[in-house]
Coordinates of N, CA and C in Angstrom, one line a residue:
X1 N -3.0 153.8 71.7 CA -4.1 153.8 70.7 C -3.7 153.0 69.5
X2 N -4.6 152.1 69.0 CA -4.3 151.3 67.9 C -4.2 152.1 66.6
X3 N -3.2 151.8 65.7 CA -3.1 152.5 64.5 C -3.8 151.6 63.4
X4 N -5.0 152.0 63.1 CA -5.8 151.2 62.2 C -5.2 151.2 60.7
X5 N -4.4 152.2 60.4 CA -3.8 152.3 59.1 C -2.9 151.1 58.8
X6 N -2.5 150.4 59.9 CA -1.6 149.2 59.7 C -2.5 148.1 59.0
X7 N -3.8 148.2 59.1 CA -4.6 147.2 58.5 C -5.2 147.6 57.2
X8 N -4.7 148.7 56.6 CA -5.1 149.1 55.3 C -4.0 148.8 54.3
X9 N -4.3 148.2 53.2 CA -3.3 147.8 52.3 C -2.5 149.0 51.8
X10 N -1.2 148.8 51.7 CA -0.3 149.9 51.3 C -0.7 150.3 49.9
X11 N -1.1 149.4 49.0 CA -1.4 149.7 47.7 C -2.7 150.6 47.6
X12 N -3.6 150.5 48.6 CA -4.7 151.4 48.7 C -4.3 152.8 49.1
X13 N -3.4 152.8 50.1 CA -2.9 154.1 50.5 C -2.2 154.8 49.3
X14 N -1.4 154.1 48.6 CA -0.7 154.7 47.4 C -1.7 155.1 46.4
X15 N -2.8 154.4 46.2 CA -3.9 154.8 45.2 C -4.5 156.1 45.7
X16 N -4.7 156.3 47.0 CA -5.3 157.6 47.5 C -4.3 158.7 47.2
X17 N -3.0 158.4 47.5 CA -1.9 159.4 47.3 C -1.8 159.8 45.8
X18 N -1.9 158.8 44.9 CA -1.9 159.1 43.5 C -3.1 159.9 43.0
X19 N -4.3 159.6 43.5 CA -5.4 160.4 43.1 C -5.3 161.8 43.6
X20 N -4.8 162.0 44.8 CA -4.5 163.4 45.3 C -3.5 164.1 44.4
X21 N -2.5 163.4 44.0 CA -1.5 164.1 43.1 C -2.2 164.5 41.8
X22 N -3.0 163.6 41.3 CA -3.7 163.9 40.0 C -4.7 165.0 40.2
X23 N -5.4 165.0 41.4 CA -6.3 166.2 41.7 C -5.6 167.5 41.8
X24 N -4.4 167.4 42.4 CA -3.6 168.6 42.5 C -3.1 169.2 41.1
X25 N -2.7 168.2 40.2 CA -2.4 168.6 38.9 C -3.6 169.3 38.2
X26 N -4.8 168.7 38.4 CA -6.0 169.2 37.8 C -6.4 170.6 38.3
X27 N -6.1 170.8 39.6 CA -6.3 172.1 40.2 C -5.5 173.1 39.6
X28 N -4.2 172.8 39.4 CA -3.3 173.7 38.7 C -3.7 174.0 37.3
X29 N -4.1 173.0 36.6 CA -4.5 173.2 35.2 C -5.8 174.0 35.1
X30 N -6.7 173.8 36.0 CA -8.0 174.6 35.9 C -7.9 175.9 36.6
X31 N -6.9 176.1 37.5 CA -6.8 177.3 38.3 C -7.9 177.4 39.4
X32 N -8.5 176.3 39.7 CA -9.6 176.3 40.8 C -9.0 175.6 42.0
X33 N -9.4 176.1 43.2 CA -8.9 175.5 44.4 C -9.5 174.0 44.5
X34 N -10.7 173.9 44.3 CA -11.4 172.5 44.3 C -12.2 172.4 43.0
X35 N -11.6 172.0 41.9 CA -12.4 172.1 40.7 C -13.6 171.1 40.7
X36 N -14.6 171.5 39.9 CA -15.7 170.6 39.7 C -15.3 169.4 39.0
X37 N -15.6 168.2 39.6 CA -15.3 167.0 38.9 C -16.5 166.4 38.1
X38 N -17.7 166.8 38.4 CA -18.8 166.3 37.7 C -19.9 167.4 37.7
X39 N -20.5 167.6 36.6 CA -21.6 168.6 36.5 C -22.5 168.2 35.4
X40 N -23.8 168.1 35.7 CA -24.8 167.9 34.7 C -26.0 168.8 35.1
X41 N -27.1 168.5 34.5 CA -28.3 169.4 34.7 C -28.7 169.5 36.2
X42 N -28.4 168.5 37.0 CA -28.9 168.5 38.3 C -27.8 168.3 39.4
X43 N -26.6 168.0 39.0 CA -25.6 167.6 40.0 C -24.3 168.3 39.7
X44 N -23.7 168.9 40.7 CA -22.3 169.3 40.5 C -21.6 169.1 41.8
X45 N -20.4 168.6 41.8 CA -19.7 168.5 43.1 C -18.2 168.6 42.8
X46 N -17.5 169.0 43.8 CA -16.0 169.1 43.8 C -15.4 168.2 44.8
X47 N -14.2 167.9 44.6 CA -13.5 167.1 45.6 C -12.2 167.8 45.9
X48 N -12.0 168.0 47.2 CA -10.8 168.8 47.6 C -9.6 167.9 48.0
X49 N -9.8 166.9 48.8 CA -8.7 166.1 49.3 C -9.2 164.8 49.9
X50 N -8.4 163.8 49.8 CA -8.7 162.5 50.4 C -7.5 162.1 51.2
X51 N -7.8 161.7 52.4 CA -6.7 161.2 53.3 C -7.1 159.9 54.0
X52 N -6.1 159.1 54.3 CA -6.4 157.9 55.2 C -5.8 158.2 56.5
X53 N -6.7 158.4 57.5 CA -6.2 158.7 58.9 C -6.7 157.8 59.9
X54 N -5.8 157.0 60.5 CA -6.2 156.1 61.5 C -7.4 155.2 61.2
X55 N -7.4 154.7 60.0 CA -8.4 153.8 59.6 C -9.6 154.4 58.9
X56 N -9.7 155.7 58.9 CA -10.8 156.5 58.3 C -10.3 157.0 56.9
X57 N -11.2 156.9 55.9 CA -11.1 157.5 54.7 C -11.8 158.8 54.8
X58 N -11.0 159.9 54.7 CA -11.6 161.3 54.9 C -11.5 162.0 53.6
X59 N -12.6 162.7 53.2 CA -12.6 163.5 52.0 C -13.6 164.7 52.2
X60 N -13.4 165.6 51.3 CA -14.2 166.8 51.3 C -14.8 167.1 50.0
X61 N -16.1 167.1 49.9 CA -16.7 167.4 48.6 C -17.8 168.5 48.8
X62 N -17.8 169.4 47.9 CA -18.7 170.5 48.0 C -18.6 171.3 49.3
X63 N -17.4 171.3 49.8 CA -17.1 172.0 51.1 C -17.7 171.3 52.3
X64 N -18.1 170.0 52.1 CA -18.6 169.3 53.3 C -17.7 168.1 53.6
X65 N -17.0 168.2 54.7 CA -16.1 167.0 55.0 C -17.0 165.8 55.3
X66 N -16.4 164.6 55.0 CA -17.1 163.4 55.2 C -16.0 162.4 55.5
X67 N -16.4 161.3 56.2 CA -15.4 160.2 56.5 C -16.1 158.9 56.6
X68 N -15.4 157.9 56.3 CA -15.9 156.5 56.3 C -14.8 155.6 57.0
X69 N -15.3 154.9 58.0 CA -14.3 154.0 58.7 C -14.0 152.8 57.8
X70 N -12.7 152.6 57.5 CA -12.3 151.6 56.6 C -11.8 150.3 57.2
X71 N -11.8 150.2 58.5 CA -11.3 149.0 59.2 C -12.4 148.4 60.0
X72 N -12.5 147.1 60.0 CA -13.5 146.4 60.8 C -12.9 145.2 61.5
X73 N -13.5 144.8 62.6 CA -13.0 143.7 63.4 C -13.8 142.5 63.1
X74 N -13.1 141.4 62.8 CA -13.8 140.1 62.5 C -14.3 139.5 63.8
X75 N -15.6 139.1 63.7 CA -16.2 138.5 65.0 C -15.6 137.2 65.4
X76 N -15.1 136.4 64.4 CA -14.6 135.1 64.7 C -13.2 135.1 65.3
X77 N -12.3 135.8 64.6 CA -10.9 135.7 65.0 C -10.4 137.0 65.8
X78 N -11.3 138.0 65.8 CA -10.9 139.3 66.5 C -9.9 140.1 65.8
X79 N -9.5 139.7 64.6 CA -8.5 140.5 63.9 C -9.2 141.7 63.2
X80 N -8.4 142.7 62.9 CA -8.9 143.9 62.1 C -8.5 143.7 60.7
X81 N -9.5 144.0 59.8 CA -9.3 143.9 58.4 C -9.9 145.2 57.7
X82 N -9.3 145.5 56.6 CA -9.8 146.6 55.8 C -11.2 146.2 55.2
X83 N -12.1 147.2 55.2 CA -13.4 146.9 54.7 C -13.4 146.6 53.3
X84 N -14.1 145.6 52.9 CA -14.2 145.2 51.5 C -15.6 145.3 51.0
X85 N -15.8 145.2 49.7 CA -17.2 145.3 49.2 C -17.5 146.7 48.6
X86 N -18.7 147.0 48.7 CA -19.2 148.2 48.0 C -18.7 149.5 48.5
X87 N -18.3 149.6 49.8 CA -17.8 150.8 50.4 C -16.3 150.8 50.6
X88 N -15.6 150.0 49.8 CA -14.1 149.9 50.1 C -13.3 151.0 49.5
X89 N -12.1 151.2 49.9 CA -11.2 152.2 49.4 C -11.1 152.1 47.8
X90 N -10.9 150.9 47.3 CA -10.8 150.8 45.8 C -12.1 151.3 45.1
X91 N -13.2 151.1 45.7 CA -14.5 151.5 45.1 C -14.6 153.1 45.2
X92 N -14.2 153.7 46.3 CA -14.2 155.1 46.4 C -13.2 155.7 45.3
X93 N -12.0 155.2 45.3 CA -11.0 155.7 44.3 C -11.5 155.5 42.9
X94 N -12.1 154.4 42.6 CA -12.6 154.1 41.2 C -13.7 155.2 40.9
X95 N -14.6 155.5 41.8 CA -15.6 156.4 41.6 C -15.0 157.8 41.3
X96 N -14.1 158.3 42.2 CA -13.6 159.6 42.0 C -12.7 159.7 40.8
X97 N -12.0 158.6 40.5 CA -11.2 158.6 39.2 C -12.1 158.8 38.0
X98 N -13.2 158.1 38.0 CA -14.2 158.2 36.9 C -14.7 159.6 36.8
X99 N -14.9 160.3 37.9 CA -15.4 161.7 37.9 C -14.3 162.6 37.4
X100 N -13.0 162.3 37.7 CA -11.9 163.1 37.2 C -11.8 162.9 35.7
X101 N -11.9 161.7 35.2 CA -11.9 161.5 33.8 C -13.0 162.2 33.1
X102 N -14.2 162.2 33.6 CA -15.3 162.9 33.0 C -15.1 164.4 33.0
X103 N -14.6 164.9 34.1 CA -14.3 166.3 34.2 C -13.3 166.8 33.1
X104 N -12.3 166.0 32.9 CA -11.3 166.3 31.9 C -11.9 166.2 30.5
X105 N -12.7 165.3 30.3 CA -13.4 165.2 29.0 C -14.3 166.4 28.8
X106 N -15.1 166.8 29.8 CA -16.0 167.9 29.6 C -15.2 169.2 29.5
X107 N -14.1 169.3 30.2 CA -13.2 170.5 30.2 C -12.7 170.8 28.8
X108 N -12.4 169.7 28.0 CA -11.9 169.9 26.7 C -13.0 170.1 25.6
X109 N -14.2 169.9 26.0 CA -15.3 170.1 25.0 C -15.6 171.5 24.7
X110 N -16.1 171.7 23.5 CA -16.7 172.9 23.0 C -17.8 173.3 24.0
X111 N -17.9 174.5 24.5 CA -19.0 174.9 25.4 C -20.4 174.7 24.9
X112 N -20.5 174.9 23.6 CA -21.9 174.7 23.0 C -22.3 173.2 23.0
X113 N -21.3 172.4 22.7 CA -21.6 170.9 22.8 C -21.9 170.5 24.2
X114 N -21.2 171.0 25.2 CA -21.5 170.7 26.6 C -22.9 171.2 27.0
X115 N -23.2 172.4 26.5 CA -24.6 172.9 26.8 C -25.7 172.0 26.2
X116 N -25.4 171.5 25.0 CA -26.4 170.5 24.4 C -26.5 169.2 25.2
X117 N -25.4 168.7 25.7 CA -25.4 167.5 26.5 C -26.2 167.8 27.7
X118 N -25.9 168.9 28.4 CA -26.7 169.2 29.6 C -28.2 169.5 29.3
X119 N -28.5 170.1 28.2 CA -29.9 170.3 27.9 C -30.6 169.0 27.6
X120 N -29.8 168.0 27.0 CA -30.4 166.7 26.7 C -30.7 166.0 28.0
X121 N -29.8 166.1 29.0 CA -30.0 165.5 30.3 C -31.2 166.1 31.0
X122 N -31.4 167.4 30.9 CA -32.6 168.0 31.5 C -33.9 167.5 30.8
X123 N -33.8 167.4 29.5 CA -35.0 166.8 28.7 C -35.3 165.4 29.1
X124 N -34.3 164.6 29.3 CA -34.5 163.2 29.7 C -35.1 163.1 31.1
X125 N -34.7 164.0 32.0 CA -35.2 164.0 33.3 C -36.7 164.4 33.3
X126 N -37.0 165.5 32.5 CA -38.4 165.9 32.4 C -39.3 164.8 31.8
X127 N -38.8 164.1 30.8 CA -39.6 163.0 30.3 C -39.9 161.9 31.3
X128 N -38.8 161.6 32.1 CA -39.0 160.6 33.1 C -40.0 161.0 34.2
X129 N -40.0 162.3 34.5 CA -41.0 162.8 35.5 C -42.4 162.7 35.0
X130 N -42.6 162.9 33.7 CA -43.9 162.9 33.2 C -44.4 161.5 33.1

């Protein structure tokens, strides 16, 4: 069986490992098994773990496992390459890192201020719907 991880950049695998280490530190700091990384008036989700397994990027959010195949075969030369573009590993890591930064920022906020932010988001959504 082909090991598709051979076609994933080592720097991308290291980025996944680094994000997991940062998530683990955040879990310890918050005392939650899978801490909420983003929460607003309509959305909340947690991220438990990300792995790169035989070409798949696997992760678990809100208790729902998901995976995305990260290696594709070029039609012209038949070689296997890491997926690039909008669904690439760096894009996923960038997204979850931004969520982690936001979670840390919200975690340090005064609860009343956070409530006002969330109330403002609810009001914005209600105005859009009208």
